[in-house]
Coordinates of N, CA and C in Angstrom, one line a residue:
M152 N -24.5 20.2 25.5 CA -23.2 19.5 25.5 C -23.0 18.9 24.1
I153 N -21.8 19.2 23.5 CA -21.5 18.6 22.2 C -20.3 17.7 22.4
I154 N -20.4 16.5 21.9 CA -19.4 15.5 21.9 C -18.8 15.3 20.5
F155 N -17.5 15.7 20.4 CA -16.8 15.5 19.1 C -15.4 14.9 19.3
G156 N -14.9 14.4 18.3 CA -13.5 13.8 18.3 C -13.1 13.2 17.0
T157 N -12.2 12.3 17.0 CA -11.7 11.6 15.8 C -11.8 10.1 15.9
K158 N -11.8 9.5 14.8 CA -11.7 8.0 14.7 C -10.9 7.6 13.5
G159 N -10.0 6.7 13.8 CA -9.1 6.2 12.7 C -9.5 4.9 12.1
Y160 N -9.3 4.8 10.8 CA -9.6 3.6 10.0 C -8.4 3.2 9.3
L161 N -8.1 1.9 9.3 CA -6.9 1.3 8.6 C -7.4 0.3 7.5
Y162 N -7.0 0.6 6.3 CA -7.4 -0.3 5.2 C -6.1 -0.9 4.6
Q163 N -6.2 -2.2 4.3 CA -5.1 -2.9 3.7 C -5.4 -2.9 2.2
L164 N -4.6 -2.2 1.4 CA -4.9 -2.1 0.0 C -4.3 -3.2 -0.9
A165 N -3.1 -3.7 -0.5 CA -2.5 -4.7 -1.3 C -1.3 -5.3 -0.5
I166 N -0.9 -6.5 -1.0 CA 0.3 -7.1 -0.5 C 1.2 -7.3 -1.7
L167 N 2.4 -6.7 -1.6 CA 3.3 -6.7 -2.7 C 4.7 -7.3 -2.3
T168 N 5.4 -7.9 -3.3 CA 6.7 -8.4 -3.1 C 7.7 -7.3 -3.5
L169 N 8.4 -6.7 -2.6 CA 9.3 -5.7 -2.9 C 10.6 -6.0 -2.1
V170 N 11.7 -5.3 -2.5 CA 13.0 -5.4 -1.8 C 13.0 -4.3 -0.8
C171 N 13.1 -4.7 0.5 CA 13.1 -3.7 1.6 C 14.3 -2.8 1.6
G172 N 14.1 -1.5 1.7 CA 15.2 -0.5 1.8 C 15.9 -0.6 3.1
H173 N 15.4 -1.2 4.1 CA 16.0 -1.2 5.4 C 16.8 -2.5 5.6
C174 N 16.2 -3.7 5.4 CA 16.9 -5.0 5.6 C 17.5 -5.6 4.3
G175 N 17.0 -5.1 3.2 CA 17.5 -5.6 1.9 C 17.0 -6.9 1.4
N176 N 16.0 -7.4 2.1 CA 15.4 -8.7 1.8 C 14.2 -8.5 0.8
P177 N 14.1 -9.4 -0.2 CA 12.9 -9.4 -1.0 C 11.8 -10.1 -0.3
S178 N 10.8 -9.3 0.3 CA 9.8 -9.9 1.1 C 8.4 -9.2 0.8
A179 N 7.4 -9.7 1.4 CA 6.1 -9.2 1.2 C 6.0 -7.9 2.0
H180 N 5.3 -6.9 1.4 CA 5.1 -5.6 2.0 C 3.6 -5.3 1.9
T181 N 3.0 -4.9 3.0 CA 1.6 -4.5 3.0 C 1.5 -3.0 2.7
L182 N 0.6 -2.7 1.7 CA 0.3 -1.3 1.4 C -1.0 -0.9 2.2
R183 N -0.9 0.1 3.0 CA -2.0 0.4 3.9 C -2.4 1.9 3.7
K184 N -3.7 2.1 4.0 CA -4.2 3.5 3.9 C -4.8 3.8 5.3
R185 N -4.4 4.9 5.9 CA -4.9 5.2 7.2 C -5.8 6.5 7.1
V186 N -7.0 6.5 7.4 CA -7.9 7.6 7.3 C -8.4 8.0 8.7
T187 N -8.3 9.3 9.0 CA -8.8 9.8 10.2 C -10.0 10.7 9.9
K188 N -11.1 10.4 10.6 CA -12.4 11.1 10.3 C -12.8 11.9 11.6
F189 N -13.4 13.0 11.3 CA -14.0 13.9 12.4 C -15.3 13.2 12.8
T190 N -15.6 13.1 14.1 CA -16.8 12.5 14.6 C -17.6 13.6 15.4
L191 N -18.9 13.5 15.3 CA -19.8 14.3 16.1 C -20.8 13.4 16.7
F192 N -20.9 13.4 18.0 CA -21.8 12.4 18.7 C -21.5 11.0 18.3
F193 N -20.2 10.7 18.1 CA -19.7 9.3 17.8 C -20.1 8.9 16.4
V194 N -20.5 9.8 15.5 CA -20.9 9.5 14.1 C -19.8 10.1 13.2
P195 N -19.0 9.3 12.5 CA -18.0 9.8 11.6 C -18.6 10.6 10.5
L196 N -18.1 11.9 10.3 CA -18.7 12.8 9.3 C -17.9 12.9 8.1
F197 N -16.6 13.3 8.2 CA -15.8 13.5 7.0 C -14.3 13.2 7.4
P198 N -13.6 12.8 6.4 CA -12.2 12.5 6.6 C -11.4 13.9 6.6
F199 N -10.4 14.0 7.4 CA -9.6 15.2 7.4 C -8.1 14.8 7.3
S200 N -7.8 13.5 7.3 CA -6.4 13.1 7.1 C -6.3 11.7 6.5
T201 N -5.5 11.6 5.4 CA -5.4 10.3 4.8 C -3.9 10.2 4.5
K202 N -3.3 9.0 5.0 CA -1.9 8.7 4.8 C -1.7 7.3 4.3
Y203 N -0.7 7.1 3.5 CA -0.4 5.8 2.9 C 1.0 5.4 3.4
A204 N 1.2 4.1 3.6 CA 2.4 3.5 4.0 C 2.6 2.1 3.6
T205 N 3.8 1.7 3.4 CA 4.2 0.3 3.2 C 4.9 -0.2 4.4
Q206 N 4.7 -1.5 4.7 CA 5.4 -2.1 5.9 C 6.0 -3.5 5.4
C207 N 7.2 -3.6 5.7 CA 7.9 -4.9 5.4 C 7.5 -5.9 6.4
T208 N 7.1 -7.1 6.0 CA 6.7 -8.2 6.9 C 7.9 -8.9 7.4
F209 N 9.1 -8.7 6.9 CA 10.3 -9.4 7.4 C 10.9 -8.6 8.6
C210 N 11.1 -7.3 8.5 CA 11.7 -6.6 9.6 C 10.8 -5.6 10.3
G211 N 9.6 -5.3 9.7 CA 8.6 -4.5 10.3 C 8.8 -3.0 10.0
M212 N 9.8 -2.6 9.2 CA 10.0 -1.2 8.9 C 8.8 -0.7 8.1
E213 N 8.3 0.5 8.5 CA 7.2 1.2 7.8 C 7.7 2.4 7.1
Q214 N 7.3 2.6 5.9 CA 7.7 3.8 5.1 C 6.5 4.5 4.6
Q215 N 6.4 5.8 4.8 CA 5.3 6.6 4.3 C 5.5 6.8 2.8
V216 N 4.4 6.7 2.0 CA 4.4 7.0 0.6 C 3.3 8.0 0.2
T217 N 3.5 8.6 -0.9 CA 2.5 9.6 -1.4 C 1.3 8.8 -2.0
K218 N 0.2 9.5 -2.2 CA -1.0 8.9 -2.8 C -0.7 8.4 -4.2
E219 N 0.1 9.2 -5.0 CA 0.4 8.7 -6.3 C 1.3 7.5 -6.3
Q220 N 2.3 7.4 -5.4 CA 3.1 6.2 -5.3 C 2.2 5.0 -4.8
A221 N 1.3 5.2 -3.9 CA 0.4 4.1 -3.5 C -0.5 3.6 -4.6
E222 N -1.0 4.5 -5.5 CA -1.8 4.1 -6.6 C -0.9 3.3 -7.6
Q223 N 0.3 3.7 -7.8 CA 1.2 2.9 -8.7 C 1.5 1.6 -8.1
L224 N 1.8 1.5 -6.8 CA 2.0 0.2 -6.2 C 0.8 -0.7 -6.3
Q225 N -0.4 -0.1 -6.1 CA -1.6 -0.9 -6.1 C -1.8 -1.4 -7.5
L226 N -1.6 -0.7 -8.6 CA -1.7 -1.1 -9.9 C -0.7 -2.3 -10.2
Q227 N 0.5 -2.1 -9.7 CA 1.6 -3.1 -9.8 C 1.1 -4.4 -9.2
G228 N 0.5 -4.3 -8.0 CA 0.0 -5.5 -7.3 C -1.1 -6.2 -7.9
A229 N -1.9 -5.4 -8.7 CA -3.1 -5.9 -9.4 C -2.8 -6.5 -10.7
G230 N -1.5 -6.5 -11.1 CA -1.1 -7.1 -12.4 C -1.3 -6.1 -13.5
G231 N -0.9 -4.9 -13.3 CA -1.1 -3.9 -14.3 C -0.2 -4.1 -15.5
P232 N -0.2 -3.2 -16.5 CA 0.6 -3.4 -17.7 C 2.1 -3.4 -17.4
G233 N 2.8 -4.4 -17.9 CA 4.2 -4.5 -17.7 C 4.6 -5.1 -16.3
D234 N 3.6 -5.6 -15.6 CA 3.9 -6.2 -14.3 C 4.5 -7.6 -14.6
Q235 N 5.5 -7.9 -13.8 CA 6.2 -9.2 -13.8 C 6.0 -9.9 -12.5
A236 N 5.6 -11.1 -12.4 CA 5.5 -11.8 -11.2 C 6.8 -12.1 -10.6
Y237 N 6.9 -12.1 -9.3 CA 8.2 -12.3 -8.6 C 8.6 -13.7 -8.9
G238 N 9.9 -13.9 -9.2 CA 10.5 -15.2 -9.4 C 10.4 -15.6 -10.8
Q239 N 9.8 -14.8 -11.7 CA 9.8 -15.2 -13.1 C 11.0 -14.6 -13.8
P240 N 11.6 -15.4 -14.7 CA 12.8 -14.8 -15.4 C 12.4 -13.7 -16.4
Q241 N 13.2 -12.7 -16.4 CA 12.9 -11.6 -17.4 C 13.5 -12.0 -18.7
Q242 N 12.8 -11.6 -19.8 CA 13.2 -11.8 -21.1 C 14.0 -10.6 -21.6
Q243 N 15.2 -10.8 -22.2 CA 16.0 -9.8 -22.7 C 15.3 -9.2 -24.0
P244 N 15.5 -7.9 -24.3 CA 14.9 -7.3 -25.5 C 15.5 -8.0 -26.7
G245 N 14.7 -8.4 -27.7 CA 15.2 -9.0 -28.9 C 15.4 -10.5 -28.8
Q246 N 15.2 -11.1 -27.6 CA 15.4 -12.5 -27.4 C 14.1 -13.2 -27.6
Q247 N 14.1 -14.3 -28.3 CA 12.9 -15.1 -28.5 C 12.6 -16.0 -27.4
P248 N 11.3 -16.2 -27.0 CA 11.1 -17.1 -25.9 C 11.3 -18.6 -26.3
Y249 N 11.6 -19.4 -25.3 CA 11.8 -20.8 -25.6 C 10.6 -21.5 -26.3
Q250 N 10.9 -22.3 -27.3 CA 9.8 -23.1 -27.9 C 10.0 -24.6 -27.5
Y251 N 9.0 -25.2 -27.0 CA 9.1 -26.6 -26.7 C 8.4 -27.5 -27.7

């Protein structure tokens, strides 16, 4: 007798502040990775499905994203180059910052 099946794992990669495409609110979105692994005798052996999604914490809308989009969002959340924190005023090109 051989016992086989699948097991799902859910990883939270980042929490980002984005404008929701469904409700239009700037709110926190969780970036999640769902991995489904093949199991043999209840031992997970190898992954055969990996999906990425963002979920709005305001309205609960979930949107599937590609692996490349998930990597870009994760870099944005980690403070990658050109990242601007939410609520910070943007500086116009050619404008000097304020001197105190």
